[in-house]
Tab-separated table of C-alpha atoms in Angstrom:
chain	number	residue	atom	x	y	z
A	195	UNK	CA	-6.386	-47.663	-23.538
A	196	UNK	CA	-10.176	-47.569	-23.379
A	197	UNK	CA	-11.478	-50.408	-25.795
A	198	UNK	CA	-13.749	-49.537	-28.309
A	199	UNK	CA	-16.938	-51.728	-28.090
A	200	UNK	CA	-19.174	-49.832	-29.938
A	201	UNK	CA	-19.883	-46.409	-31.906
A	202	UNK	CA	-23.277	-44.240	-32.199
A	203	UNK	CA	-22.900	-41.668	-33.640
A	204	UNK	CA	-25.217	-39.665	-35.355
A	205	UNK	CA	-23.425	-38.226	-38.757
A	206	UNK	CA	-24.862	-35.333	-40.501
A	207	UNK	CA	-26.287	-36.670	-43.416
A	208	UNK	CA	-26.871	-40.046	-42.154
A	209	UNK	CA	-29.438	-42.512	-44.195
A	210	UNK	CA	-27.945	-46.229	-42.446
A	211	UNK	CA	-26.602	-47.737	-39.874
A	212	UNK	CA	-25.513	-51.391	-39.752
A	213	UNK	CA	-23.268	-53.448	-36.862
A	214	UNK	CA	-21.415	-56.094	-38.260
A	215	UNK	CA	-19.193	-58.377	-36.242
A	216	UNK	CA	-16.012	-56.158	-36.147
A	217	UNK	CA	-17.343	-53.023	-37.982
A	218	UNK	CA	-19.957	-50.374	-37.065
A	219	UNK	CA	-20.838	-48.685	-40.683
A	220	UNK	CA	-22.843	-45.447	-41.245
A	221	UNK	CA	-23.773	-44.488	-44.865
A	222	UNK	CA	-23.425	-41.322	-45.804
A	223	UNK	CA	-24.992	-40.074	-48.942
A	224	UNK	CA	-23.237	-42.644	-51.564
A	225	UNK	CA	-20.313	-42.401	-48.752
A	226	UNK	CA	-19.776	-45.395	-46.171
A	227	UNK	CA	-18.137	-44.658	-42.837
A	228	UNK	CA	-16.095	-47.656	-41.565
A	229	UNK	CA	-15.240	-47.667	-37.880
A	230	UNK	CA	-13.336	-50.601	-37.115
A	231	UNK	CA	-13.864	-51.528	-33.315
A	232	UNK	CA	-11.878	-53.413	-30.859
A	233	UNK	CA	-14.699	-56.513	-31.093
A	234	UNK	CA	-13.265	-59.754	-31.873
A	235	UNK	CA	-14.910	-62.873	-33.810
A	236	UNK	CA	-14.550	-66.694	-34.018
A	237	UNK	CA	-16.807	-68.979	-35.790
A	238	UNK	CA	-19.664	-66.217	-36.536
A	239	UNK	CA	-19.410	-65.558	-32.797
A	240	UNK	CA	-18.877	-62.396	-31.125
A	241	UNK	CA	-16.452	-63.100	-27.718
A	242	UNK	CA	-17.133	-61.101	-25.081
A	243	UNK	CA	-13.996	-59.357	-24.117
A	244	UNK	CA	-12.646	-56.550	-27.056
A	245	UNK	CA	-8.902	-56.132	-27.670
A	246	UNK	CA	-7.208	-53.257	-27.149
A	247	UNK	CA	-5.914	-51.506	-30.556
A	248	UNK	CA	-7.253	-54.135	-32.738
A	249	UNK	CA	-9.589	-52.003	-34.872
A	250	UNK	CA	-6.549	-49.680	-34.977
A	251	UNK	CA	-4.643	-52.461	-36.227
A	252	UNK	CA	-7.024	-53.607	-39.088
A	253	UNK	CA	-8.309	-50.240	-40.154
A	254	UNK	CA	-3.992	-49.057	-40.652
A	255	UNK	CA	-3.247	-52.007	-42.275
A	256	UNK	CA	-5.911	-52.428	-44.786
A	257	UNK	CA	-5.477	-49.074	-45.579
A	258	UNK	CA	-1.861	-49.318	-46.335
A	259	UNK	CA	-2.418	-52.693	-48.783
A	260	UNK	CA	-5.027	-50.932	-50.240
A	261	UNK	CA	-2.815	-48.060	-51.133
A	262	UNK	CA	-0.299	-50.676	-51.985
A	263	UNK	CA	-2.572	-52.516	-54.891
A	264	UNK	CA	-4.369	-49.613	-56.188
A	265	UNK	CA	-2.716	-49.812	-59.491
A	266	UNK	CA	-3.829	-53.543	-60.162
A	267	UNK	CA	-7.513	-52.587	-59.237
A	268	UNK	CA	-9.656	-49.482	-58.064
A	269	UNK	CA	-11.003	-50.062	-54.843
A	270	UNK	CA	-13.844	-48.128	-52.293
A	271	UNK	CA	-11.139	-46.272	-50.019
A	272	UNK	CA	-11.029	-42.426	-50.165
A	273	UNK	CA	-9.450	-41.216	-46.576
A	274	UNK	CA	-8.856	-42.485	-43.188
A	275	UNK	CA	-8.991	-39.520	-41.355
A	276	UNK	CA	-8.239	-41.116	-37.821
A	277	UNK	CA	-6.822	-44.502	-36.721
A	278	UNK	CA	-10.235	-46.071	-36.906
A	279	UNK	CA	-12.078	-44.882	-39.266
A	280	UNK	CA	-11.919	-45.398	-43.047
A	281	UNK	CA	-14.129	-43.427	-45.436
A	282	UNK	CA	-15.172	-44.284	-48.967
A	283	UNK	CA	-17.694	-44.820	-51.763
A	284	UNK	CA	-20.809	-47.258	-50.896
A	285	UNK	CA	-20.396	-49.760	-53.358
A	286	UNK	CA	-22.744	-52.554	-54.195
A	287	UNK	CA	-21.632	-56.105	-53.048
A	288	UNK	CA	-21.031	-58.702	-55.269
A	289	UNK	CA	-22.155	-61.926	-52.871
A	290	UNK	CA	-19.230	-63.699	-53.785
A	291	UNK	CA	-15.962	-64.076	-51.436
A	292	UNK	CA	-13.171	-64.816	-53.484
A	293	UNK	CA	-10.544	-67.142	-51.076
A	294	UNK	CA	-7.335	-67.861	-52.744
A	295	UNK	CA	-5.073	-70.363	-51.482
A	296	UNK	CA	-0.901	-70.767	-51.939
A	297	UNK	CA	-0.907	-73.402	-49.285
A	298	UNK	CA	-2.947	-76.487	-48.024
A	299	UNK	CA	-3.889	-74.919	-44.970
A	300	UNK	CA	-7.093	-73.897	-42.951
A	301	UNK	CA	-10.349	-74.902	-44.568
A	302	UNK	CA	-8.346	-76.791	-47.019
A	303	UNK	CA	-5.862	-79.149	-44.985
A	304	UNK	CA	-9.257	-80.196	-43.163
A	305	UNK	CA	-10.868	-81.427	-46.311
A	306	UNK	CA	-8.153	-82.870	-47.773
A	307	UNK	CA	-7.775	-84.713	-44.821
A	308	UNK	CA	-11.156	-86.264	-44.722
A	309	UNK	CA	-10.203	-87.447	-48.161
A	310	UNK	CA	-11.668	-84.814	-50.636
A	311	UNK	CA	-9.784	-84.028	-53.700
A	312	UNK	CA	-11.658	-81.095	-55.060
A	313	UNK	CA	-12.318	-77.983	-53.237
A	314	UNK	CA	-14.522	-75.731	-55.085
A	315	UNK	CA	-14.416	-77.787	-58.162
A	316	UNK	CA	-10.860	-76.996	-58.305
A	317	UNK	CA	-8.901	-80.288	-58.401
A	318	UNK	CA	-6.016	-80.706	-55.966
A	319	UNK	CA	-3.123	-83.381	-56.199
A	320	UNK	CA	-2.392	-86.303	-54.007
A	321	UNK	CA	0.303	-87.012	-51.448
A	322	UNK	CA	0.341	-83.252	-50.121
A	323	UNK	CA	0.453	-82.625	-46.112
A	324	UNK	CA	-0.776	-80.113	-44.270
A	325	UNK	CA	0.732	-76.722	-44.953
A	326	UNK	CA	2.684	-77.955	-48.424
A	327	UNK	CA	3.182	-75.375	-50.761
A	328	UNK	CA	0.417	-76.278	-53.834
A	329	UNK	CA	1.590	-76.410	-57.106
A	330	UNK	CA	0.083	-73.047	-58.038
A	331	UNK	CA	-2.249	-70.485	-56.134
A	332	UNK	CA	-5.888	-71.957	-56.527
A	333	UNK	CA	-9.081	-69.791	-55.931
A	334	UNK	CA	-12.021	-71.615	-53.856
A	335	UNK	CA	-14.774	-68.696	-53.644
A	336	UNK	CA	-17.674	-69.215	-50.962
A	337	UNK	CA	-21.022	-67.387	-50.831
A	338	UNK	CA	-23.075	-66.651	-48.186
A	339	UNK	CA	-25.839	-69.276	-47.322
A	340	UNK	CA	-28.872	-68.839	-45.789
A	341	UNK	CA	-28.058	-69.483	-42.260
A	342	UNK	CA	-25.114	-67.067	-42.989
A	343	UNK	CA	-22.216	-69.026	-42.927
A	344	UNK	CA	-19.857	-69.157	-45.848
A	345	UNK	CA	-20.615	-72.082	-48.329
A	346	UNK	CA	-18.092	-73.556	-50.665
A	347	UNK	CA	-19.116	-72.709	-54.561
A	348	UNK	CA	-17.293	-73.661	-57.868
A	349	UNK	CA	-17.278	-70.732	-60.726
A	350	UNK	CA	-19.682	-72.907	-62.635
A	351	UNK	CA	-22.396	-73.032	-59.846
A	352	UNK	CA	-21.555	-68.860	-59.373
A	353	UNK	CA	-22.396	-68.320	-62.866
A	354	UNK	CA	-24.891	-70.429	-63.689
A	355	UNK	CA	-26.912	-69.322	-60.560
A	356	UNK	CA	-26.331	-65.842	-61.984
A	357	UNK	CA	-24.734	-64.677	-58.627
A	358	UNK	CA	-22.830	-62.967	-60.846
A	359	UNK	CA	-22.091	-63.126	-64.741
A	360	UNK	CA	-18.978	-64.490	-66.164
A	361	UNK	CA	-17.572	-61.061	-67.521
A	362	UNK	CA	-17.995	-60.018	-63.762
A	363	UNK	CA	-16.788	-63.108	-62.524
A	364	UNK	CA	-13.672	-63.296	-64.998
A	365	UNK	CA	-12.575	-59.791	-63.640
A	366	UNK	CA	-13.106	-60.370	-60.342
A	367	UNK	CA	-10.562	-63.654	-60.928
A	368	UNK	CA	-8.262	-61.531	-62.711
A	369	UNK	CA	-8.115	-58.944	-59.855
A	370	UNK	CA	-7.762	-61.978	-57.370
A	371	UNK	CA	-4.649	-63.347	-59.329
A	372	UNK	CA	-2.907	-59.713	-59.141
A	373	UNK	CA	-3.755	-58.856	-55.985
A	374	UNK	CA	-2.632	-62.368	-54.599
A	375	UNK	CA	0.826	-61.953	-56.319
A	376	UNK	CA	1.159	-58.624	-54.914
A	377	UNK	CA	0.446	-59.844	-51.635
A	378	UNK	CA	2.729	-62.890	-51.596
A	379	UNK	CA	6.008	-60.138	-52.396
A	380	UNK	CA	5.308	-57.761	-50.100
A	381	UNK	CA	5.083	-60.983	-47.666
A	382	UNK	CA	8.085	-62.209	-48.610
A	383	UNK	CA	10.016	-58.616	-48.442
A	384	UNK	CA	9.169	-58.815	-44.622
A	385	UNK	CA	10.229	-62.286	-44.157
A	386	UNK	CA	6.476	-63.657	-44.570
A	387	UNK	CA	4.603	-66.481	-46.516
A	388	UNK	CA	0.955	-65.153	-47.464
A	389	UNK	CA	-0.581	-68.712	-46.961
A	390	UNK	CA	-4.138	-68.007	-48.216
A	391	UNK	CA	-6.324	-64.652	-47.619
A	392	UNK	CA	-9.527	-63.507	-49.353
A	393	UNK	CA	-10.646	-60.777	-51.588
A	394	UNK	CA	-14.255	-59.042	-51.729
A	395	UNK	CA	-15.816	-56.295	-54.796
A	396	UNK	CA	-18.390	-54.539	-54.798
A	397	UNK	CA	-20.077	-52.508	-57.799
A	398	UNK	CA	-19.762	-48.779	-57.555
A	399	UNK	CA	-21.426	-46.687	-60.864
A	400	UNK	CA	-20.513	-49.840	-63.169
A	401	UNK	CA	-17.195	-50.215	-61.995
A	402	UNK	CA	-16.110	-53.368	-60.041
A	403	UNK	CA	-13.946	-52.505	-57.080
A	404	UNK	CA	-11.918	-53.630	-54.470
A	405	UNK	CA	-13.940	-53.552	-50.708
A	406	UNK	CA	-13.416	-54.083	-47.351
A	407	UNK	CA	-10.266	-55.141	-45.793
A	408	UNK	CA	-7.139	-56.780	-47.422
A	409	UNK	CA	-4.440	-58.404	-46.366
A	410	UNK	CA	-4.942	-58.065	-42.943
A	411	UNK	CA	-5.227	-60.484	-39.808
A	412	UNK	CA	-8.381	-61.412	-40.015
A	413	UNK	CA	-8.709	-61.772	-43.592
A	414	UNK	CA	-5.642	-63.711	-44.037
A	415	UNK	CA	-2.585	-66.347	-43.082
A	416	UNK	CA	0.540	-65.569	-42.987
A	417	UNK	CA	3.720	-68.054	-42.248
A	418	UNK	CA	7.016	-67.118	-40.765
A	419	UNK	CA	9.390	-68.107	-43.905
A	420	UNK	CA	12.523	-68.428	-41.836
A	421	UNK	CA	12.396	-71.879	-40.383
A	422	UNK	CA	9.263	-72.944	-42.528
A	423	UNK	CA	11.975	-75.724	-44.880
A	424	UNK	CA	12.663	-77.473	-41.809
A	425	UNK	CA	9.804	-77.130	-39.924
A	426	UNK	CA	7.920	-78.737	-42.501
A	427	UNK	CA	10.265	-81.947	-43.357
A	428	UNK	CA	10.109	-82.622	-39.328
A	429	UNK	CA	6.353	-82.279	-39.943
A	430	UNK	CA	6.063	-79.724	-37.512
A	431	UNK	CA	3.130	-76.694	-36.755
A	432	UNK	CA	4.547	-73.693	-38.589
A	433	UNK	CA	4.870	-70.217	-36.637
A	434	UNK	CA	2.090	-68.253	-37.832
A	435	UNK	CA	0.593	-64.515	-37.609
A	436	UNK	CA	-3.075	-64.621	-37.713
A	437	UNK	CA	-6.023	-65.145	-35.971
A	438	UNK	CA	-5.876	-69.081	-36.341
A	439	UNK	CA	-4.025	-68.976	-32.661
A	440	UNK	CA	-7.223	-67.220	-31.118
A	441	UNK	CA	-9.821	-69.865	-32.842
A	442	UNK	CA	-7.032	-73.050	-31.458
A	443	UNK	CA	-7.463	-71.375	-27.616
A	444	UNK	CA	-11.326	-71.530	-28.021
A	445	UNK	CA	-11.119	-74.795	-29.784
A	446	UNK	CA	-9.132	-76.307	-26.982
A	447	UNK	CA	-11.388	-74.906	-23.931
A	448	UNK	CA	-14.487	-76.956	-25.785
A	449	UNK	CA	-15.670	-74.173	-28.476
A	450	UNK	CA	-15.875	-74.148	-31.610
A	451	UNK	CA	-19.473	-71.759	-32.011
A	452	UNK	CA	-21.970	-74.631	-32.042
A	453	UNK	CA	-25.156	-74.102	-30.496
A	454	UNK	CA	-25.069	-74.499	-26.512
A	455	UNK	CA	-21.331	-74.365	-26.404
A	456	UNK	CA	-20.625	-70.954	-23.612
A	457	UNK	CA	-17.876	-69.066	-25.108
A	458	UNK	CA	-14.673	-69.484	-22.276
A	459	UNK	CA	-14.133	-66.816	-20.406
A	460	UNK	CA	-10.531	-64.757	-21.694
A	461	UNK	CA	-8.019	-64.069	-19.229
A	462	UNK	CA	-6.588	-60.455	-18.848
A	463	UNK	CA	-3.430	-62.254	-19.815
A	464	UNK	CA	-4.770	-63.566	-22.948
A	465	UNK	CA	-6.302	-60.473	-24.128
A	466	UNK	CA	-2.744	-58.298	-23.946
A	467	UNK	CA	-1.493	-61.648	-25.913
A	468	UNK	CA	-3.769	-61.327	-28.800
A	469	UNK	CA	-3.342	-57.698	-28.931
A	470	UNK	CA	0.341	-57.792	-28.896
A	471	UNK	CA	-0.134	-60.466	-31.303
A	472	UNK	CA	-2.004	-57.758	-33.707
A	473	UNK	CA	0.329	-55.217	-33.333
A	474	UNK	CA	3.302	-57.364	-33.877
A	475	UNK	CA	1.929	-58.229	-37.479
A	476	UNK	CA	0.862	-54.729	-38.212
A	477	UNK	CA	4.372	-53.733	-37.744
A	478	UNK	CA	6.312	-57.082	-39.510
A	479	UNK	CA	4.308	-56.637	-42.465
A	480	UNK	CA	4.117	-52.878	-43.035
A	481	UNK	CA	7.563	-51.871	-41.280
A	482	UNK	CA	6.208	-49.254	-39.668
A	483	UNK	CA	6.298	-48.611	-35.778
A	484	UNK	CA	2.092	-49.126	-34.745
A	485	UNK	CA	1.263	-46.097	-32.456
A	486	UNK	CA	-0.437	-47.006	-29.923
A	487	UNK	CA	-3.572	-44.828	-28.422
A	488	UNK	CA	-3.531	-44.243	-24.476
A	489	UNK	CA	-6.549	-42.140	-24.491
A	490	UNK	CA	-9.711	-43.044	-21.736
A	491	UNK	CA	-12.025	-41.302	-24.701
A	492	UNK	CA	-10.933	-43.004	-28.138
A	493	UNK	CA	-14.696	-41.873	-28.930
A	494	UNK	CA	-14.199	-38.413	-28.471
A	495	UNK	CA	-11.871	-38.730	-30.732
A	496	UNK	CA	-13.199	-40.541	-33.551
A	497	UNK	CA	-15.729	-38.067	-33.628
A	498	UNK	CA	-14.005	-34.958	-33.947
A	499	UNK	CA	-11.768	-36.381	-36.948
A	500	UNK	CA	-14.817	-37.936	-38.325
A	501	UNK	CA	-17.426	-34.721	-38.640
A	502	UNK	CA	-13.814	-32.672	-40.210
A	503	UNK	CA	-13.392	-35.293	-42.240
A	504	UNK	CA	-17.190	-35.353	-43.994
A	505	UNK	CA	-16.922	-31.642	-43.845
A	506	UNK	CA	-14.261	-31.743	-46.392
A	507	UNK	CA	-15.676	-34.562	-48.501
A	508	UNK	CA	-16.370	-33.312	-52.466
């Protein structure tokens, strides 16, 4: 297959164009057009080489969870009318990333370890290890700081900086809760553990909604629960499905995005690894078979689905 690296299109219509990391997103009238690409990030960075399928991969499988959880919450999704592209109402953000965490992992395990005891002004108990179960899910939101990277907050400091008010703010946490228990059983019907994952709204004609992706790779952790007992009491790395393994190859070739650190170089070898590694999770957690695209012009493509699909938009 012919990576997708980037999109430009020019939509009928068409008022915006923005290029995040993964994403390439035209808006439409009060319509967004989400194209997820084959780019891959680590630590805010861009790496060079794009994975084959992986915006495939993303785009499928946050559509199916948010098909999956739209009885706990609405959410921005109206069609994805081709393997890449997902199509739905431009909503207004609300700057507030809500992170929820089952286990002591990521983020978490590294500031418990350097002795820190409350995370987001949530309190957390001593004597835990790396990857332990906590004693109930906890949510540790971030914002987004100046210099763009995500900064720890407390639902005081959201609130009383008027990010956004506490009705807003109680809803959102609500929605978390749900969607977080939803998440952890339809883990645990495919023989998963959802470790920790995040959750994003945006406004849409005074309704709070559901945006962006959920549940997916990049958003989220996810354990193997068969062998995670025993793997654990030996105090051994747990067998994971996310994009942790990709950030540990970088980390252990020197980079970890700071300034003046050159991103290594990945390996054919390494790039069929991570995509297999995509596609593997796509098809443990929905049960579905991924099909995979052999086409040399994925753009042609995208198009021609795309300008139907707008065509038959209300």
């Amino acid at each position: 297959m012919q990576p997708i690296v980037e999109t430009h299109f020019q939509l009928p219509g068409q008022t915006d164009f923005y290029r995040g990391k993964v994403r390439d997103v035209y808006t439409v009238g009060d319509r967004l057009v989400v194209i997820a690409t084959d780019r891959i990030s680590a630590f805010d960075r861009i790496l060079p080489r794009p994975i084959p399928h992986k915006g495939a991969v993303l785009n499928q499988m946050a559509a199916y969870f948010l098909e999956a959880t739209r009885d706990i919450c609405p959410n921005w999704l109206l069609s994805t009318p081709d393997p890449n592209v997902s199509i739905g109402y431009r909503c207004r953000p609300l700057r507030v990333e809500m992170v929820v965490r089952g286990y002591l992992a990521g983020h978490a395990a590294r500031q418990y370890a350097a002795g820190r005891r409350t995370l987001c002004g949530v309190p957390l108990p001593e004597g835990l290890r790396e990857n332990d179960p906590l004693p109930y899910p906890i949510i540790t939101p971030t914002t987004k700081a100046a210099d763009g990277h995500d900064e720890d907050i407390s639902r005081e400091e959201i609130i009383e900086r008027g990010i956004v008010s506490a009705e807003e703010y109680a809803l959102m946490e609500a929605y978390t809760q749900a969607l977080f228990r939803r998440g952890t059983q339809m883990a645990a019907q495919r023989g998963l553990i959802l470790v920790d994952t995040k959750y994003e709204f945006g406004e849409y004609r005074g309704q709070i909604m559901l945006i962006d992706e959920v549940h997916t790779p990049d958003s989220s952790r996810y354990f193997y629960a068969d062998g995670y007992a025993e793997r654990q009491a030996l105090g051994q790395r747990q067998h994971q499905l996310s994009k942790e393994f990709v950030r540990e190859w970088l980390m252990a070739r020197g980079f970890q995005g700071k300034e003046g650190q050159p991103i290594p170089d990945m390996p054919d070898g390494f790039v069929r690894e991570v995509s297999e590694r995509y596609i593997e999770l796509f098809e443990q957690m929905t049960g579905r078979s991924f099909v995979r695209d052999t086409s040399d012009e994925p753009l042609s493509r995208i198009e021609r689905n795309l300008l139907r699909a707008l065509q038959e938009l209300p």
